[in-house]
PDB file of C-alpha atoms and ligand atoms in Angstrom:
ATOM      1  CA  MET A 207      -8.272 -14.424  14.895  1.00  0.00           C
ATOM      2  CA  ALA A 208      -7.829 -11.821  12.186  1.00  0.00           C
ATOM      3  CA  VAL A 209      -6.966 -13.253   8.782  1.00  0.00           C
ATOM      4  CA  ALA A 210      -4.259 -11.337   6.944  1.00  0.00           C
ATOM      5  CA  THR A 211      -5.472 -10.259   3.521  1.00  0.00           C
ATOM      6  CA  LEU A 212      -3.308 -10.985   0.532  1.00  0.00           C
ATOM      7  CA  PRO A 213      -1.844  -7.933  -1.217  1.00  0.00           C
ATOM      8  CA  THR A 214      -3.259  -6.845  -4.544  1.00  0.00           C
ATOM      9  CA  VAL A 215      -1.598  -5.178  -7.510  1.00  0.00           C
ATOM     10  CA  LYS A 216      -2.954  -1.848  -6.214  1.00  0.00           C
ATOM     11  CA  ASP A 217      -0.930  -2.263  -3.021  1.00  0.00           C
ATOM     12  CA  PHE A 218       2.244  -2.057  -5.106  1.00  0.00           C
ATOM     13  CA  ALA A 219       1.111   0.941  -7.177  1.00  0.00           C
ATOM     14  CA  VAL A 220       2.719   4.366  -6.794  1.00  0.00           C
ATOM     15  CA  THR A 221      -0.013   6.928  -7.330  1.00  0.00           C
ATOM     16  CA  ASP A 222       1.790  10.259  -6.951  1.00  0.00           C
ATOM     17  CA  SER A 223       4.133   9.995  -9.951  1.00  0.00           C
ATOM     18  CA  HIS A 224       3.956   8.685 -13.502  1.00  0.00           C
ATOM     19  CA  PRO A 225       6.748   6.583 -15.042  1.00  0.00           C
ATOM     20  CA  ASP A 226       9.242   8.772 -16.857  1.00  0.00           C
ATOM     21  CA  TRP A 227       9.586   6.441 -19.865  1.00  0.00           C
ATOM     22  CA  CYS A 228       8.844   7.013 -23.555  1.00  0.00           C
ATOM     23  CA  GLY A 229       5.467   5.932 -24.912  1.00  0.00           C
ATOM     24  CA  GLY A 230       5.435   2.309 -26.078  1.00  0.00           C
ATOM     25  CA  CYS A 231       8.548   1.377 -24.076  1.00  0.00           C
ATOM     26  CA  GLY A 232       8.805  -2.231 -22.914  1.00  0.00           C
ATOM     27  CA  ASP A 233       9.700  -0.946 -19.436  1.00  0.00           C
ATOM     28  CA  PHE A 234       5.967  -0.438 -18.818  1.00  0.00           C
ATOM     29  CA  GLY A 235       5.313  -4.108 -19.496  1.00  0.00           C
ATOM     30  CA  ILE A 236       8.050  -5.173 -17.091  1.00  0.00           C
ATOM     31  CA  LEU A 237       6.797  -2.773 -14.397  1.00  0.00           C
ATOM     32  CA  ASN A 238       3.252  -4.147 -14.692  1.00  0.00           C
ATOM     33  CA  ALA A 239       4.528  -7.717 -14.593  1.00  0.00           C
ATOM     34  CA  VAL A 240       6.609  -7.005 -11.458  1.00  0.00           C
ATOM     35  CA  LYS A 241       3.591  -5.604  -9.602  1.00  0.00           C
ATOM     36  CA  GLN A 242       1.359  -8.511 -10.630  1.00  0.00           C
ATOM     37  CA  ALA A 243       4.037 -11.053  -9.702  1.00  0.00           C
ATOM     38  CA  LEU A 244       4.568  -9.460  -6.275  1.00  0.00           C
ATOM     39  CA  ALA A 245       0.814  -9.602  -5.626  1.00  0.00           C
ATOM     40  CA  GLN A 246       0.719 -13.277  -6.659  1.00  0.00           C
ATOM     41  CA  ARG A 247       3.713 -14.014  -4.467  1.00  0.00           C
ATOM     42  CA  GLY A 248       1.675 -12.736  -1.522  1.00  0.00           C
ATOM     43  CA  ARG A 249       4.391 -10.698   0.165  1.00  0.00           C
ATOM     44  CA  ALA A 250       3.388  -7.392   1.784  1.00  0.00           C
ATOM     45  CA  PRO A 251       5.003  -4.279   0.225  1.00  0.00           C
ATOM     46  CA  HIS A 252       7.122  -3.714   3.363  1.00  0.00           C
ATOM     47  CA  ASP A 253       8.610  -7.218   2.920  1.00  0.00           C
ATOM     48  CA  VAL A 254       9.966  -6.396  -0.550  1.00  0.00           C
ATOM     49  CA  MET A 255      13.049  -4.459  -1.675  1.00  0.00           C
ATOM     50  CA  VAL A 256      13.646  -3.508  -5.324  1.00  0.00           C
ATOM     51  CA  VAL A 257      17.221  -2.482  -6.186  1.00  0.00           C
ATOM     52  CA  SER A 258      18.223  -1.013  -9.550  1.00  0.00           C
ATOM     53  CA  GLY A 259      21.295   0.081 -11.478  1.00  0.00           C
ATOM     54  CA  ILE A 260      21.588   2.982 -13.921  1.00  0.00           C
ATOM     55  CA  GLY A 261      19.683   3.284 -17.186  1.00  0.00           C
ATOM     56  CA  CYS A 262      16.037   3.638 -18.172  1.00  0.00           C
ATOM     57  CA  SER A 263      15.357   0.422 -16.227  1.00  0.00           C
ATOM     58  CA  GLY A 264      16.977   1.976 -13.155  1.00  0.00           C
ATOM     59  CA  LYS A 265      13.876   4.080 -12.588  1.00  0.00           C
ATOM     60  CA  LEU A 266      11.677   1.059 -11.894  1.00  0.00           C
ATOM     61  CA  PRO A 267      11.968   1.086  -8.061  1.00  0.00           C
ATOM     62  CA  HIS A 268      10.531   4.637  -8.117  1.00  0.00           C
ATOM     63  CA  TYR A 269       7.261   3.232  -9.473  1.00  0.00           C
ATOM     64  CA  VAL A 270       6.756   0.234  -7.171  1.00  0.00           C
ATOM     65  CA  ARG A 271       5.436   0.815  -3.662  1.00  0.00           C
ATOM     66  CA  THR A 272       8.038  -1.241  -1.793  1.00  0.00           C
ATOM     67  CA  TYR A 273      11.404  -0.418  -0.289  1.00  0.00           C
ATOM     68  CA  GLY A 274      13.721   0.593  -3.115  1.00  0.00           C
ATOM     69  CA  LEU A 275      17.250   1.682  -3.903  1.00  0.00           C
ATOM     70  CA  HIS A 276      18.473   3.249  -7.160  1.00  0.00           C
ATOM     71  CA  THR A 277      22.188   2.475  -7.074  1.00  0.00           C
ATOM     72  CA  LEU A 278      25.268   2.999  -9.256  1.00  0.00           C
ATOM     73  CA  HIS A 279      25.932   1.874 -12.814  1.00  0.00           C
ATOM     74  CA  GLY A 280      26.644  -1.875 -12.880  1.00  0.00           C
ATOM     75  CA  ARG A 281      26.508  -2.270  -9.090  1.00  0.00           C
ATOM     76  CA  VAL A 282      22.960  -3.512  -8.635  1.00  0.00           C
ATOM     77  CA  LEU A 283      24.002  -7.098  -7.876  1.00  0.00           C
ATOM     78  CA  ASN A 284      26.446  -6.070  -5.153  1.00  0.00           C
ATOM     79  CA  VAL A 285      23.806  -3.983  -3.434  1.00  0.00           C
ATOM     80  CA  ALA A 286      21.145  -6.685  -3.800  1.00  0.00           C
ATOM     81  CA  THR A 287      23.592  -9.164  -2.244  1.00  0.00           C
ATOM     82  CA  GLY A 288      24.179  -6.875   0.723  1.00  0.00           C
ATOM     83  CA  VAL A 289      20.469  -6.196   1.187  1.00  0.00           C
ATOM     84  CA  LYS A 290      19.595  -9.891   1.195  1.00  0.00           C
ATOM     85  CA  LEU A 291      22.374 -10.842   3.609  1.00  0.00           C
ATOM     86  CA  ALA A 292      21.418  -7.990   5.945  1.00  0.00           C
ATOM     87  CA  ASN A 293      17.765  -9.009   6.032  1.00  0.00           C
ATOM     88  CA  ARG A 294      17.072 -12.491   4.764  1.00  0.00           C
ATOM     89  CA  ASP A 295      13.334 -12.095   5.358  1.00  0.00           C
ATOM     90  CA  LEU A 296      13.081  -9.600   2.499  1.00  0.00           C
ATOM     91  CA  GLU A 297      11.999 -10.547  -1.005  1.00  0.00           C
ATOM     92  CA  VAL A 298      14.790  -8.928  -3.035  1.00  0.00           C
ATOM     93  CA  LEU A 299      14.424  -8.002  -6.699  1.00  0.00           C
ATOM     94  CA  ALA A 300      17.419  -6.622  -8.597  1.00  0.00           C
ATOM     95  CA  VAL A 301      16.605  -4.715 -11.799  1.00  0.00           C
ATOM     96  CA  GLY A 302      18.977  -3.451 -14.490  1.00  0.00           C
ATOM     97  CA  GLY A 303      19.582  -3.054 -18.184  1.00  0.00           C
ATOM     98  CA  ASP A 304      21.717  -5.053 -20.600  1.00  0.00           C
ATOM     99  CA  GLY A 305      24.393  -2.350 -20.634  1.00  0.00           C
ATOM    100  CA  ASP A 306      24.323  -2.098 -16.864  1.00  0.00           C
ATOM    101  CA  GLY A 307      24.499  -5.837 -16.148  1.00  0.00           C
ATOM    102  CA  TYR A 308      26.379  -7.367 -19.091  1.00  0.00           C
ATOM    103  CA  GLY A 309      28.723  -4.383 -19.712  1.00  0.00           C
ATOM    104  CA  ILE A 310      30.083  -2.418 -16.785  1.00  0.00           C
ATOM    105  CA  GLY A 311      28.585  -4.915 -14.344  1.00  0.00           C
ATOM    106  CA  ALA A 312      29.871  -8.041 -16.142  1.00  0.00           C
ATOM    107  CA  GLY A 313      32.397  -8.978 -13.437  1.00  0.00           C
ATOM    108  CA  TYR A 314      29.721  -8.689 -10.766  1.00  0.00           C
ATOM    109  CA  PHE A 315      27.345 -10.662 -12.994  1.00  0.00           C
ATOM    110  CA  VAL A 316      29.792 -13.590 -13.140  1.00  0.00           C
ATOM    111  CA  ASN A 317      30.561 -13.618  -9.436  1.00  0.00           C
ATOM    112  CA  SER A 318      26.921 -13.268  -8.393  1.00  0.00           C
ATOM    113  CA  GLY A 319      26.231 -16.465 -10.311  1.00  0.00           C
ATOM    114  CA  ARG A 320      29.026 -18.247  -8.443  1.00  0.00           C
ATOM    115  CA  ARG A 321      27.727 -17.025  -5.084  1.00  0.00           C
ATOM    116  CA  ASN A 322      24.045 -18.018  -5.475  1.00  0.00           C
ATOM    117  CA  VAL A 323      22.505 -15.616  -2.934  1.00  0.00           C
ATOM    118  CA  ASP A 324      18.721 -15.982  -2.844  1.00  0.00           C
ATOM    119  CA  PHE A 325      17.346 -13.098  -4.944  1.00  0.00           C
ATOM    120  CA  THR A 326      15.888 -12.437  -8.398  1.00  0.00           C
ATOM    121  CA  TYR A 327      17.600 -10.431 -11.136  1.00  0.00           C
ATOM    122  CA  LEU A 328      15.541  -8.948 -13.985  1.00  0.00           C
ATOM    123  CA  VAL A 329      17.490  -7.615 -16.982  1.00  0.00           C
ATOM    124  CA  HIS A 330      15.706  -5.233 -19.374  1.00  0.00           C
ATOM    125  CA  ASN A 331      17.441  -6.278 -22.607  1.00  0.00           C
ATOM    126  CA  ASN A 332      16.806  -3.902 -25.506  1.00  0.00           C
ATOM    127  CA  GLY A 333      20.169  -3.959 -27.289  1.00  0.00           C
ATOM    128  CA  VAL A 334      20.938  -0.267 -26.743  1.00  0.00           C
ATOM    129  CA  TYR A 335      21.939   2.228 -24.070  1.00  0.00           C
ATOM    130  CA  GLY A 336      18.563   3.997 -24.193  1.00  0.00           C
ATOM    131  CA  LEU A 337      19.212   6.574 -21.461  1.00  0.00           C
ATOM    132  CA  THR A 338      22.273   7.924 -23.312  1.00  0.00           C
ATOM    133  CA  LYS A 339      20.609   8.044 -26.749  1.00  0.00           C
ATOM    134  CA  GLY A 340      20.952   4.574 -28.240  1.00  0.00           C
ATOM    135  CA  GLN A 341      24.587   3.464 -28.430  1.00  0.00           C
ATOM    136  CA  ALA A 342      25.160  -0.274 -29.082  1.00  0.00           C
ATOM    137  CA  SER A 343      24.909  -2.290 -25.866  1.00  0.00           C
ATOM    138  CA  PRO A 344      26.673  -5.617 -25.132  1.00  0.00           C
ATOM    139  CA  THR A 345      23.736  -7.588 -26.552  1.00  0.00           C
ATOM    140  CA  MET A 346      23.701  -5.911 -29.971  1.00  0.00           C
ATOM    141  CA  GLN A 347      24.822  -8.355 -32.655  1.00  0.00           C
ATOM    142  CA  ARG A 348      27.819  -7.597 -34.870  1.00  0.00           C
ATOM    143  CA  GLY A 349      26.602  -5.978 -38.096  1.00  0.00           C
ATOM    144  CA  MET A 350      23.404  -4.531 -36.599  1.00  0.00           C
ATOM    145  CA  GLN A 351      22.773  -0.850 -37.111  1.00  0.00           C
ATOM    146  CA  VAL A 352      19.859   0.865 -35.404  1.00  0.00           C
ATOM    147  CA  LYS A 353      18.774   4.379 -36.294  1.00  0.00           C
ATOM    148  CA  SER A 354      20.862   6.031 -33.590  1.00  0.00           C
ATOM    149  CA  MET A 355      24.135   4.531 -34.907  1.00  0.00           C
ATOM    150  CA  PRO A 356      26.124   6.083 -37.769  1.00  0.00           C
ATOM    151  CA  GLU A 357      27.654   2.701 -38.686  1.00  0.00           C
ATOM    152  CA  PRO A 358      26.970  -0.988 -37.884  1.00  0.00           C
ATOM    153  CA  ALA A 359      28.347  -2.618 -34.732  1.00  0.00           C
ATOM    154  CA  ILE A 360      31.809  -4.089 -35.305  1.00  0.00           C
ATOM    155  CA  ILE A 361      32.120  -6.295 -32.216  1.00  0.00           C
ATOM    156  CA  ASP A 362      30.298  -9.467 -31.197  1.00  0.00           C
ATOM    157  CA  ALA A 363      27.461  -9.585 -28.701  1.00  0.00           C
ATOM    158  CA  VAL A 364      27.482 -11.239 -25.294  1.00  0.00           C
ATOM    159  CA  ASN A 365      25.183 -14.260 -24.975  1.00  0.00           C
ATOM    160  CA  PRO A 366      23.593 -13.581 -21.542  1.00  0.00           C
ATOM    161  CA  ILE A 367      22.195 -17.111 -21.211  1.00  0.00           C
ATOM    162  CA  GLY A 368      25.554 -18.705 -22.019  1.00  0.00           C
ATOM    163  CA  LEU A 369      27.337 -16.346 -19.623  1.00  0.00           C
ATOM    164  CA  ALA A 370      24.823 -17.170 -16.893  1.00  0.00           C
ATOM    165  CA  ILE A 371      25.233 -20.936 -17.401  1.00  0.00           C
ATOM    166  CA  SER A 372      29.010 -20.750 -17.161  1.00  0.00           C
ATOM    167  CA  SER A 373      28.798 -18.420 -14.142  1.00  0.00           C
ATOM    168  CA  GLY A 374      26.677 -20.851 -12.124  1.00  0.00           C
ATOM    169  CA  TYR A 375      23.243 -19.209 -12.059  1.00  0.00           C
ATOM    170  CA  THR A 376      20.765 -21.736 -10.707  1.00  0.00           C
ATOM    171  CA  PHE A 377      17.657 -20.358 -12.476  1.00  0.00           C
ATOM    172  CA  ILE A 378      17.980 -18.942 -15.989  1.00  0.00           C
ATOM    173  CA  ALA A 379      15.013 -17.795 -18.026  1.00  0.00           C
ATOM    174  CA  ARG A 380      14.117 -15.558 -20.920  1.00  0.00           C
ATOM    175  CA  GLY A 381      10.968 -13.452 -21.053  1.00  0.00           C
ATOM    176  CA  TYR A 382       9.411 -10.853 -23.311  1.00  0.00           C
ATOM    177  CA  ALA A 383       8.150  -7.540 -21.921  1.00  0.00           C
ATOM    178  CA  MET A 384       4.981  -7.568 -24.009  1.00  0.00           C
ATOM    179  CA  ALA A 385       3.960 -11.152 -23.104  1.00  0.00           C
ATOM    180  CA  GLN A 386       2.491 -10.208 -19.744  1.00  0.00           C
ATOM    181  CA  ARG A 387       0.937 -13.449 -18.541  1.00  0.00           C
ATOM    182  CA  GLU A 388       4.063 -15.469 -19.333  1.00  0.00           C
ATOM    183  CA  LEU A 389       6.380 -12.832 -17.817  1.00  0.00           C
ATOM    184  CA  VAL A 390       4.373 -12.678 -14.580  1.00  0.00           C
ATOM    185  CA  GLY A 391       4.593 -16.468 -14.325  1.00  0.00           C
ATOM    186  CA  LEU A 392       8.349 -16.414 -14.878  1.00  0.00           C
ATOM    187  CA  ILE A 393       8.925 -13.731 -12.226  1.00  0.00           C
ATOM    188  CA  VAL A 394       6.857 -15.691  -9.698  1.00  0.00           C
ATOM    189  CA  GLN A 395       8.847 -18.859 -10.496  1.00  0.00           C
ATOM    190  CA  ALA A 396      12.114 -16.924 -10.147  1.00  0.00           C
ATOM    191  CA  MET A 397      11.095 -15.542  -6.734  1.00  0.00           C
ATOM    192  CA  GLU A 398      10.066 -19.018  -5.584  1.00  0.00           C
ATOM    193  CA  HIS A 399      13.439 -20.416  -6.638  1.00  0.00           C
ATOM    194  CA  ARG A 400      15.986 -20.681  -3.826  1.00  0.00           C
ATOM    195  CA  GLY A 401      19.171 -19.060  -5.184  1.00  0.00           C
ATOM    196  CA  THR A 402      20.071 -16.370  -7.708  1.00  0.00           C
ATOM    197  CA  ALA A 403      17.494 -16.325 -10.503  1.00  0.00           C
ATOM    198  CA  LEU A 404      18.128 -14.476 -13.756  1.00  0.00           C
ATOM    199  CA  ILE A 405      15.421 -13.486 -16.235  1.00  0.00           C
ATOM    200  CA  ASP A 406      16.764 -11.909 -19.422  1.00  0.00           C
ATOM    201  CA  ILE A 407      13.743  -9.930 -20.647  1.00  0.00           C
ATOM    202  CA  LEU A 408      13.637  -8.885 -24.295  1.00  0.00           C
ATOM    203  CA  GLN A 409      12.244  -5.396 -24.378  1.00  0.00           C
ATOM    204  CA  PRO A 410      11.484  -3.032 -27.282  1.00  0.00           C
ATOM    205  CA  CYS A 411      13.052   0.445 -27.113  1.00  0.00           C
ATOM    206  CA  PRO A 412      10.872   2.140 -29.750  1.00  0.00           C
ATOM    207  CA  VAL A 413      12.867   5.376 -29.658  1.00  0.00           C
ATOM    208  CA  TYR A 414      16.379   4.082 -30.404  1.00  0.00           C
ATOM    209  CA  ASN A 415      16.125   0.450 -31.557  1.00  0.00           C
ATOM    210  CA  ASP A 416      14.140   0.283 -34.793  1.00  0.00           C
ATOM    211  CA  LEU A 417      15.081  -3.368 -35.432  1.00  0.00           C
ATOM    212  CA  LEU A 418      13.881  -5.189 -32.290  1.00  0.00           C
ATOM    213  CA  THR A 419      10.408  -3.670 -32.462  1.00  0.00           C
ATOM    214  CA  ILE A 420       7.020  -4.983 -31.375  1.00  0.00           C
ATOM    215  CA  ASP A 421       6.346  -5.797 -35.043  1.00  0.00           C
ATOM    216  CA  PHE A 422       9.590  -7.771 -35.196  1.00  0.00           C
ATOM    217  CA  PHE A 423       8.578  -9.890 -32.199  1.00  0.00           C
ATOM    218  CA  ARG A 424       5.057 -10.235 -33.624  1.00  0.00           C
ATOM    219  CA  GLY A 425       6.677 -11.525 -36.810  1.00  0.00           C
ATOM    220  CA  ARG A 426       4.787  -9.184 -39.137  1.00  0.00           C
ATOM    221  CA  ASP A 427       7.358  -9.941 -41.875  1.00  0.00           C
ATOM    222  CA  ILE A 428       7.143 -13.743 -41.570  1.00  0.00           C
ATOM    223  CA  GLY A 429       3.462 -14.211 -40.777  1.00  0.00           C
ATOM    224  CA  HIS A 430       3.774 -15.670 -37.256  1.00  0.00           C
ATOM    225  CA  GLN A 431       4.796 -14.648 -33.755  1.00  0.00           C
ATOM    226  CA  ARG A 432       8.538 -15.089 -33.369  1.00  0.00           C
ATOM    227  CA  THR A 433       8.513 -15.781 -29.643  1.00  0.00           C
ATOM    228  CA  TYR A 434       7.317 -19.202 -28.524  1.00  0.00           C
ATOM    229  CA  ALA A 435       7.054 -20.957 -25.156  1.00  0.00           C
ATOM    230  CA  LEU A 436       9.621 -23.692 -24.524  1.00  0.00           C
ATOM    231  CA  ALA A 437       7.143 -25.487 -22.254  1.00  0.00           C
ATOM    232  CA  ASP A 438       4.711 -25.844 -25.180  1.00  0.00           C
ATOM    233  CA  GLU A 439       7.299 -27.971 -26.960  1.00  0.00           C
ATOM    234  CA  GLY A 440       7.986 -30.237 -24.001  1.00  0.00           C
ATOM    235  CA  TYR A 441      11.310 -28.606 -23.125  1.00  0.00           C
ATOM    236  CA  ASP A 442      12.294 -29.234 -19.498  1.00  0.00           C
ATOM    237  CA  GLY A 443      15.317 -27.245 -18.303  1.00  0.00           C
ATOM    238  CA  LYS A 444      15.148 -28.394 -14.674  1.00  0.00           C
ATOM    239  CA  VAL A 445      17.853 -30.689 -13.347  1.00  0.00           C
ATOM    240  CA  HIS A 446      15.938 -33.363 -11.414  1.00  0.00           C
ATOM    241  CA  ASP A 447      18.980 -34.972  -9.798  1.00  0.00           C
ATOM    242  CA  PRO A 448      21.601 -32.327  -8.872  1.00  0.00           C
ATOM    243  CA  SER A 449      24.089 -35.081  -7.998  1.00  0.00           C
ATOM    244  CA  ASN A 450      23.962 -36.430 -11.570  1.00  0.00           C
ATOM    245  CA  ILE A 451      26.719 -34.683 -13.534  1.00  0.00           C
ATOM    246  CA  ASP A 452      25.537 -36.235 -16.803  1.00  0.00           C
ATOM    247  CA  GLU A 453      22.093 -34.694 -16.364  1.00  0.00           C
ATOM    248  CA  ILE A 454      23.620 -31.319 -15.434  1.00  0.00           C
ATOM    249  CA  VAL A 455      25.835 -31.261 -18.530  1.00  0.00           C
ATOM    250  CA  ALA A 456      22.971 -32.374 -20.814  1.00  0.00           C
ATOM    251  CA  LYS A 457      20.612 -29.686 -19.442  1.00  0.00           C
ATOM    252  CA  GLN A 458      23.291 -26.992 -19.721  1.00  0.00           C
ATOM    253  CA  GLN A 459      24.059 -27.993 -23.309  1.00  0.00           C
ATOM    254  CA  ALA A 460      20.356 -27.930 -24.198  1.00  0.00           C
ATOM    255  CA  ALA A 461      19.945 -24.469 -22.629  1.00  0.00           C
ATOM    256  CA  LEU A 462      22.993 -23.149 -24.467  1.00  0.00           C
ATOM    257  CA  ALA A 463      21.720 -24.505 -27.782  1.00  0.00           C
ATOM    258  CA  LYS A 464      18.326 -22.861 -27.206  1.00  0.00           C
ATOM    259  CA  SER A 465      20.007 -19.556 -26.317  1.00  0.00           C
ATOM    260  CA  TYR A 466      21.427 -19.348 -29.856  1.00  0.00           C
ATOM    261  CA  GLU A 467      18.008 -19.907 -31.479  1.00  0.00           C
ATOM    262  CA  TRP A 468      17.164 -16.578 -33.076  1.00  0.00           C
ATOM    263  CA  GLY A 469      15.539 -15.401 -36.251  1.00  0.00           C
ATOM    264  CA  ASP A 470      12.125 -16.831 -37.150  1.00  0.00           C
ATOM    265  CA  ARG A 471      11.747 -18.493 -33.736  1.00  0.00           C
ATOM    266  CA  ILE A 472      12.869 -17.126 -30.361  1.00  0.00           C
ATOM    267  CA  PRO A 473      12.393 -19.372 -27.301  1.00  0.00           C
ATOM    268  CA  MET A 474      10.879 -18.064 -24.048  1.00  0.00           C
ATOM    269  CA  GLY A 475      10.655 -19.655 -20.616  1.00  0.00           C
ATOM    270  CA  VAL A 476      12.907 -21.414 -18.125  1.00  0.00           C
ATOM    271  CA  LEU A 477      16.032 -22.570 -19.931  1.00  0.00           C
ATOM    272  CA  TYR A 478      17.876 -24.044 -16.946  1.00  0.00           C
ATOM    273  CA  GLN A 479      17.189 -24.640 -13.266  1.00  0.00           C
ATOM    274  CA  ILE A 480      18.957 -26.575 -10.532  1.00  0.00           C
ATOM    275  CA  ASP A 481      18.584 -26.725  -6.752  1.00  0.00           C
ATOM    276  CA  LEU A 482      21.971 -26.162  -5.133  1.00  0.00           C
ATOM    277  CA  PRO A 483      23.053 -24.776  -1.735  1.00  0.00           C
ATOM    278  CA  THR A 484      22.879 -21.010  -1.510  1.00  0.00           C
ATOM    279  CA  PHE A 485      25.562 -18.654  -0.214  1.00  0.00           C
ATOM    280  CA  GLU A 486      23.455 -18.307   2.937  1.00  0.00           C
ATOM    281  CA  ASP A 487      23.599 -22.101   3.410  1.00  0.00           C
ATOM    282  CA  GLY A 488      27.393 -21.943   3.161  1.00  0.00           C
ATOM    283  CA  VAL A 489      27.712 -19.202   5.758  1.00  0.00           C
ATOM    284  CA  THR A 490      25.287 -20.972   8.098  1.00  0.00           C
ATOM    285  CA  SER A 491      27.289 -24.211   7.865  1.00  0.00           C
ATOM    286  CA  ARG A 492      30.296 -22.359   9.315  1.00  0.00           C
ATOM    287  CA  ARG A 493      28.481 -19.975  11.651  1.00  0.00           C
ATOM    288  CA  PRO A 494      25.146 -21.528  12.722  1.00  0.00           C
ATOM    289  CA  GLU A 495      24.135 -18.300  14.477  1.00  0.00           C
ATOM    290  CA  PHE A 496      23.824 -16.675  11.000  1.00  0.00           C
ATOM    291  CA  GLU A 497      20.541 -18.521  10.432  1.00  0.00           C
ATOM    292  CA  LYS A 498      18.886 -16.901  13.421  1.00  0.00           C
ATOM    293  CA  THR A 499      20.434 -13.421  13.375  1.00  0.00           C
ATOM    294  CA  SER A 500      19.805 -10.597  11.010  1.00  0.00           C
ATOM    295  CA  LEU A 501      21.497  -7.253  10.808  1.00  0.00           C
ATOM    296  CA  MET A 502      18.019  -5.784  10.821  1.00  0.00           C
ATOM    297  CA  ASP A 503      16.543  -7.730  13.762  1.00  0.00           C
ATOM    298  CA  GLY A 504      14.529  -5.303  15.844  1.00  0.00           C
ATOM    299  CA  ALA A 505      14.553  -2.608  13.182  1.00  0.00           C
ATOM    300  CA  ARG A 506      11.382  -0.660  12.515  1.00  0.00           C
ATOM    301  CA  PRO A 507      10.582   1.650   9.594  1.00  0.00           C
ATOM    302  CA  GLY A 508      12.112   5.061  10.219  1.00  0.00           C
ATOM    303  CA  MET A 509      14.411   4.125  13.103  1.00  0.00           C
ATOM    304  CA  ASP A 510      18.138   4.892  13.232  1.00  0.00           C
ATOM    305  CA  VAL A 511      19.764   1.480  12.569  1.00  0.00           C
ATOM    306  CA  SER A 512      23.408   2.545  12.881  1.00  0.00           C
ATOM    307  CA  SER A 513      23.812   0.775  16.259  1.00  0.00           C
ATOM    308  CA  LEU A 514      22.586  -2.497  14.730  1.00  0.00           C
ATOM    309  CA  GLU A 515      25.511  -2.490  12.317  1.00  0.00           C
ATOM    310  CA  ASP A 516      27.897  -3.182  15.223  1.00  0.00           C
ATOM    311  CA  ARG A 517      26.653  -6.757  15.329  1.00  0.00           C
ATOM    312  CA  PHE A 518      28.552  -7.652  12.196  1.00  0.00           C
ATOM    313  CA  ARG A 519      31.639  -5.434  12.654  1.00  0.00           C
TER     314      ARG A 519
HETATM  315 FE1  SF4 B 793      12.316   3.014 -23.132  1.00  0.00          FE
HETATM  316 FE2  SF4 B 793      14.136   3.439 -25.011  1.00  0.00          FE
HETATM  317 FE3  SF4 B 793      12.708   5.487 -24.040  1.00  0.00          FE
HETATM  318 FE4  SF4 B 793      14.558   4.286 -22.530  1.00  0.00          FE
HETATM  319  S1  SF4 B 793      14.938   5.452 -24.422  1.00  0.00           S
HETATM  320  S2  SF4 B 793      12.487   4.884 -21.874  1.00  0.00           S
HETATM  321  S3  SF4 B 793      14.391   2.158 -23.185  1.00  0.00           S
HETATM  322  S4  SF4 B 793      11.909   3.765 -25.216  1.00  0.00           S
END
C-alpha cells in the first residue's frame, strides 16, 4: 500500500511571484510561519483555504500555494465562515490586518466569536493602515504619533484580546512576527483547536510605524527583549473544566490582565482557551444530516459547482 508523504514547506511555496511587501516588513515573518505551520499540520495544499481581507496582509493568500480568496475590506470572517460551512473538510485560515478586523470588520469580529465556527484567524497587528500610507489604526494608543501622522492620536485603542474574550473566542493568543519558532507553534495549536482561534500577531511596519520597530521589540533601549513567553512563567490560560464557571471567570480575568501588560514586558503565547461546542455542532444537533453532507461533496478542482448549490437552497 502506498504511504502518503507528508507535505513540506516547499509544497506551500509560490514560485512564480515574489511578495509585494516592503523590505523588513513583518508580513514576511507571518507568511513563513504560515507555510511552516501548514507543513507541520500535515494537510495537503488542496485541503487548505486561505481567505484574506484588504490591506498589506490581504496579499498573503497570493503567496501560499493553497486555495485562496482575497475578499473585501473587513469581510474576511464572513467569507471564512461560509467557506468552512460549505466544506468542513478544509483547513481554513482567515488573514487580515488590525484596521481590517478591529475597525471596519469589528461587528463581524464580535459575532464570529459568538458563533465559534472551526477556523483560525490571524491578525497582522502593526498599529497603522500601511496600505494607505500609515494612518492610525484601531490598535494605536492615544497619544502615539508615528512618522506618517501630523499630530498624535486623540482616541483610545481597541484591546483585541479583551474584545475577543468578551466576544466568546475559544482560543486567544498573541504572537510576534519575528519570533518564528514560537509563531509557528501558535499557528499549529490554533489549527488544532476546535472552534474559532484568534492570534493577534504584533508585526513591525518599518515604513510607517517608527515606534513599534524591531529594535523596540528587541528592547534595545532597556537592555532586554521586551517580548516573553507566558508558558515560561507557568501561565496556563486553558480552562480545564468548561462546566466550572469559577474557573472560566478566573482564566478570563487573568487573560485580560495580561493583555494590558505593555512597556518593558510584552507577553506572548496562549492567553485563553476553552473547549466548547462549535457552530457546526449546533447545526448538527438540529439537522443530523449536516454532519454527513457538504455543499462541495463530489466537487473536483475545476468543475462547475453551481448545481451543487441547490442542495442548500
Ligand atoms: Fe509592510 Fe508597512 Fe510596507 Fe505594508 S506598508 S508592506 S505593513 S512595511
